[in-house]
CSV table of C-alpha atoms in Angstrom, one decimal:
chain,number,residue,atom,x,y,z
A,1,MET,CA,95.4,125.1,85.9
A,2,ARG,CA,99.1,125.5,86.7
A,3,GLY,CA,98.4,126.6,90.2
A,4,LEU,CA,96.0,123.7,90.8
A,5,LEU,CA,98.5,121.2,89.6
A,6,ASP,CA,101.3,122.7,91.7
A,7,ARG,CA,99.1,122.7,94.8
A,8,ALA,CA,98.2,119.0,94.2
A,9,TYR,CA,101.9,118.1,93.9
A,10,ASP,CA,102.7,120.0,97.0
A,11,ALA,CA,99.8,118.5,98.9
A,12,ALA,CA,100.9,115.0,98.0
A,13,ALA,CA,104.4,115.8,99.2
A,14,TYR,CA,103.0,117.0,102.6
A,15,LEU,CA,101.0,113.8,102.8
A,16,ALA,CA,104.1,111.8,102.1
A,17,ALA,CA,105.9,113.7,104.9
A,18,ALA,CA,103.0,113.0,107.3
A,19,CYS,CA,103.3,109.3,106.3
A,20,LEU,CA,107.0,109.4,107.2
A,21,VAL,CA,106.1,110.8,110.6
A,22,GLY,CA,103.5,108.1,111.0
A,23,LEU,CA,106.2,105.5,110.0
A,24,LEU,CA,108.5,106.9,112.7
A,25,ALA,CA,105.7,106.6,115.2
A,26,MET,CA,105.1,103.0,114.3
A,27,VAL,CA,108.8,102.2,114.6
A,28,LEU,CA,109.0,104.0,117.9
A,29,VAL,CA,106.0,102.2,119.3
A,30,SER,CA,107.4,98.9,118.2
A,31,ILE,CA,110.8,99.6,119.8
A,32,ALA,CA,109.1,100.9,123.0
A,33,GLY,CA,106.9,97.8,123.1
A,34,ARG,CA,110.0,95.5,122.9
A,35,GLN,CA,111.7,97.4,125.7
A,36,LEU,CA,108.7,97.7,127.9
A,37,HIS,CA,107.2,94.3,127.2
A,38,PHE,CA,104.0,95.2,125.5
A,39,PHE,CA,102.7,94.4,122.0
A,40,VAL,CA,100.7,96.6,119.7
A,41,PRO,CA,99.4,94.5,116.9
A,42,GLY,CA,99.9,95.7,113.3
A,43,THR,CA,102.7,98.1,113.8
A,44,ASP,CA,104.9,96.3,111.3
A,45,ALA,CA,102.2,96.2,108.7
A,46,TYR,CA,101.2,99.8,109.2
A,47,ALA,CA,104.9,100.9,109.0
A,48,GLY,CA,105.0,99.1,105.6
A,49,TYR,CA,101.8,100.7,104.4
A,50,LEU,CA,103.0,104.2,105.5
A,51,MET,CA,106.4,103.6,103.8
A,52,ALA,CA,104.8,102.6,100.5
A,53,ALA,CA,102.3,105.6,100.8
A,54,ALA,CA,105.2,108.0,101.4
A,55,GLY,CA,107.1,106.7,98.4
A,56,PHE,CA,104.3,106.9,96.0
A,57,LEU,CA,102.8,110.2,97.2
A,58,ALA,CA,106.2,111.9,96.8
A,59,LEU,CA,106.8,110.9,93.2
A,60,ALA,CA,105.0,113.8,91.5
A,61,ASN,CA,106.6,116.5,93.6
A,62,THR,CA,110.0,114.9,93.3
A,63,LEU,CA,109.7,114.8,89.5
A,64,LYS,CA,108.5,118.5,89.3
A,65,ARG,CA,111.5,119.6,91.4
A,66,GLY,CA,113.9,117.7,89.1
A,67,GLU,CA,115.1,115.4,91.8
A,68,HIS,CA,114.5,112.1,90.0
A,69,ILE,CA,117.6,110.2,88.9
A,70,ARG,CA,118.1,110.6,85.1
A,71,VAL,CA,120.6,109.0,82.8
A,72,THR,CA,121.7,112.0,80.7
A,73,LEU,CA,124.5,110.4,78.7
A,74,LEU,CA,122.7,111.2,75.4
A,75,LEU,CA,120.9,114.3,76.5
A,76,ALA,CA,124.1,116.0,77.7
A,77,ARG,CA,125.5,115.8,74.2
A,78,ALA,CA,122.3,116.6,72.3
A,79,ARG,CA,121.3,120.1,71.3
A,80,GLY,CA,118.4,121.8,69.6
A,81,ALA,CA,115.8,119.7,67.8
A,82,LEU,CA,117.5,116.4,68.7
A,83,ARG,CA,117.5,117.1,72.4
A,84,HIS,CA,113.8,118.2,72.2
A,85,ALA,CA,112.9,115.0,70.3
A,86,LEU,CA,114.8,112.8,72.9
A,87,GLU,CA,113.1,114.6,75.8
A,88,LEU,CA,109.7,114.1,74.2
A,89,TRP,CA,110.4,110.5,73.5
A,90,ALA,CA,111.6,109.9,77.1
A,91,LEU,CA,108.7,111.8,78.7
A,92,GLY,CA,106.1,110.2,76.4
A,93,VAL,CA,107.2,106.7,77.0
A,94,THR,CA,107.5,107.3,80.8
A,95,ALA,CA,104.1,109.0,80.9
A,96,LEU,CA,102.5,106.1,79.1
A,97,LEU,CA,104.1,103.6,81.4
A,98,ALA,CA,103.0,105.6,84.5
A,99,ALA,CA,99.5,105.8,83.1
A,100,VAL,CA,99.4,102.0,82.7
A,101,PHE,CA,100.7,101.6,86.2
A,102,ALA,CA,98.2,104.1,87.6
A,103,TRP,CA,95.4,102.2,85.8
A,104,PHE,CA,96.4,98.9,87.3
A,105,SER,CA,96.8,100.4,90.7
A,106,LEU,CA,93.3,101.8,90.6
A,107,ARG,CA,92.1,98.4,89.4
A,108,LEU,CA,93.9,96.7,92.3
A,109,VAL,CA,92.2,99.0,94.8
A,110,TRP,CA,88.8,98.4,93.2
A,111,HIS,CA,89.2,94.6,93.2
A,112,SER,CA,90.4,94.6,96.8
A,113,TYR,CA,87.3,96.6,97.7
A,114,LEU,CA,84.9,94.4,95.8
A,115,PHE,CA,86.4,91.2,97.1
A,116,ASN,CA,86.8,92.5,100.7
A,117,ASP,CA,90.4,91.6,100.6
A,118,ILE,CA,92.1,92.0,104.0
A,119,SER,CA,95.6,91.7,105.3
A,120,THR,CA,96.8,88.4,106.6
A,121,GLY,CA,98.1,89.9,109.8
A,122,ASN,CA,96.2,90.0,113.1
A,123,ASP,CA,95.1,93.6,112.3
A,124,ALA,CA,92.9,92.4,109.3
A,125,THR,CA,93.1,95.8,107.5
A,126,PRO,CA,91.0,96.1,104.4
A,127,LEU,CA,93.8,96.2,101.8
A,128,TRP,CA,92.1,98.8,99.6
A,129,LEU,CA,92.8,101.5,102.2
A,130,PRO,CA,96.7,101.3,102.1
A,131,GLN,CA,96.5,100.6,98.3
A,132,LEU,CA,94.5,103.8,97.8
A,133,ALA,CA,97.6,105.9,98.7
A,134,MET,CA,99.7,104.0,96.2
A,135,ALA,CA,97.1,104.5,93.5
A,136,ALA,CA,96.7,108.2,94.3
A,137,GLY,CA,100.4,108.7,94.1
A,138,ALA,CA,100.7,106.7,90.9
A,139,CYS,CA,97.9,108.7,89.3
A,140,LEU,CA,99.4,112.0,90.3
A,141,PHE,CA,102.8,110.9,89.0
A,142,ALA,CA,101.2,110.1,85.6
A,143,VAL,CA,99.6,113.5,85.6
A,144,ALA,CA,102.9,115.1,86.5
A,145,LEU,CA,104.6,113.3,83.6
A,146,ALA,CA,101.9,114.3,81.2
A,147,ASP,CA,102.3,117.9,82.5
A,148,GLU,CA,106.1,117.7,81.8
A,149,PHE,CA,105.4,116.2,78.3
A,150,VAL,CA,103.0,119.0,77.4
A,151,ALA,CA,105.4,121.6,78.7
A,152,GLU,CA,108.3,120.1,76.6
A,153,LEU,CA,106.0,119.9,73.6
A,154,ARG,CA,105.2,123.6,73.9
A,155,ARG,CA,108.9,124.3,74.6
A,156,ARG,CA,108.0,125.8,78.0
A,157,ARG,CA,109.6,123.2,80.2
A,158,SER,CA,112.1,124.8,82.5
A,159,PRO,CA,115.4,122.9,82.5
A,160,LYS,CA,116.3,121.7,86.0
A,161,ALA,CA,119.8,122.6,87.1
A,162,ALA,CA,122.2,119.6,87.2
A,163,VAL,CA,123.3,119.4,90.7
A,164,GLU,CA,124.5,115.8,90.8
A,165,ALA,CA,128.1,116.9,91.5
A,166,LEU,CA,126.9,118.7,94.7
A,167,ARG,CA,125.2,115.5,96.0
A,168,ASN,CA,128.1,113.1,95.7
A,169,GLU,CA,129.2,111.7,99.0
């Protein structure tokens, strides 16, 4: 199961990277169109869809690598059972909120599909298509948080090295 989850997190990260490449392509086409006096409809909308997809698809992998921003003011001072309890509380609440968000994201996709909701731009994209990437990313993020919660519950969660000092600019 561990291998399957890790491969899913990595696959979502690769999809996020592909979305960023697609975003770059949309921006470059838009810039080239302005310079060469041609117009490709929908480039702005698709750039936005790809940006949202990249952000949501990268959430799980970023969490598993310990790259999410955390406020560790209390955790830095806590030890032993108190730290374990604080970690469980934080991960449990976050996993619950992520699961609720994933549920409503899936519901949004389903309703957009049922009602044949399309974008208001001239490309008339069925909105369930770009919303699907958001829902998939939100669901995988909820799974990753539940994974972290279970690992912490079993005391098998590997602590991520604090490297904030290395990232200051």
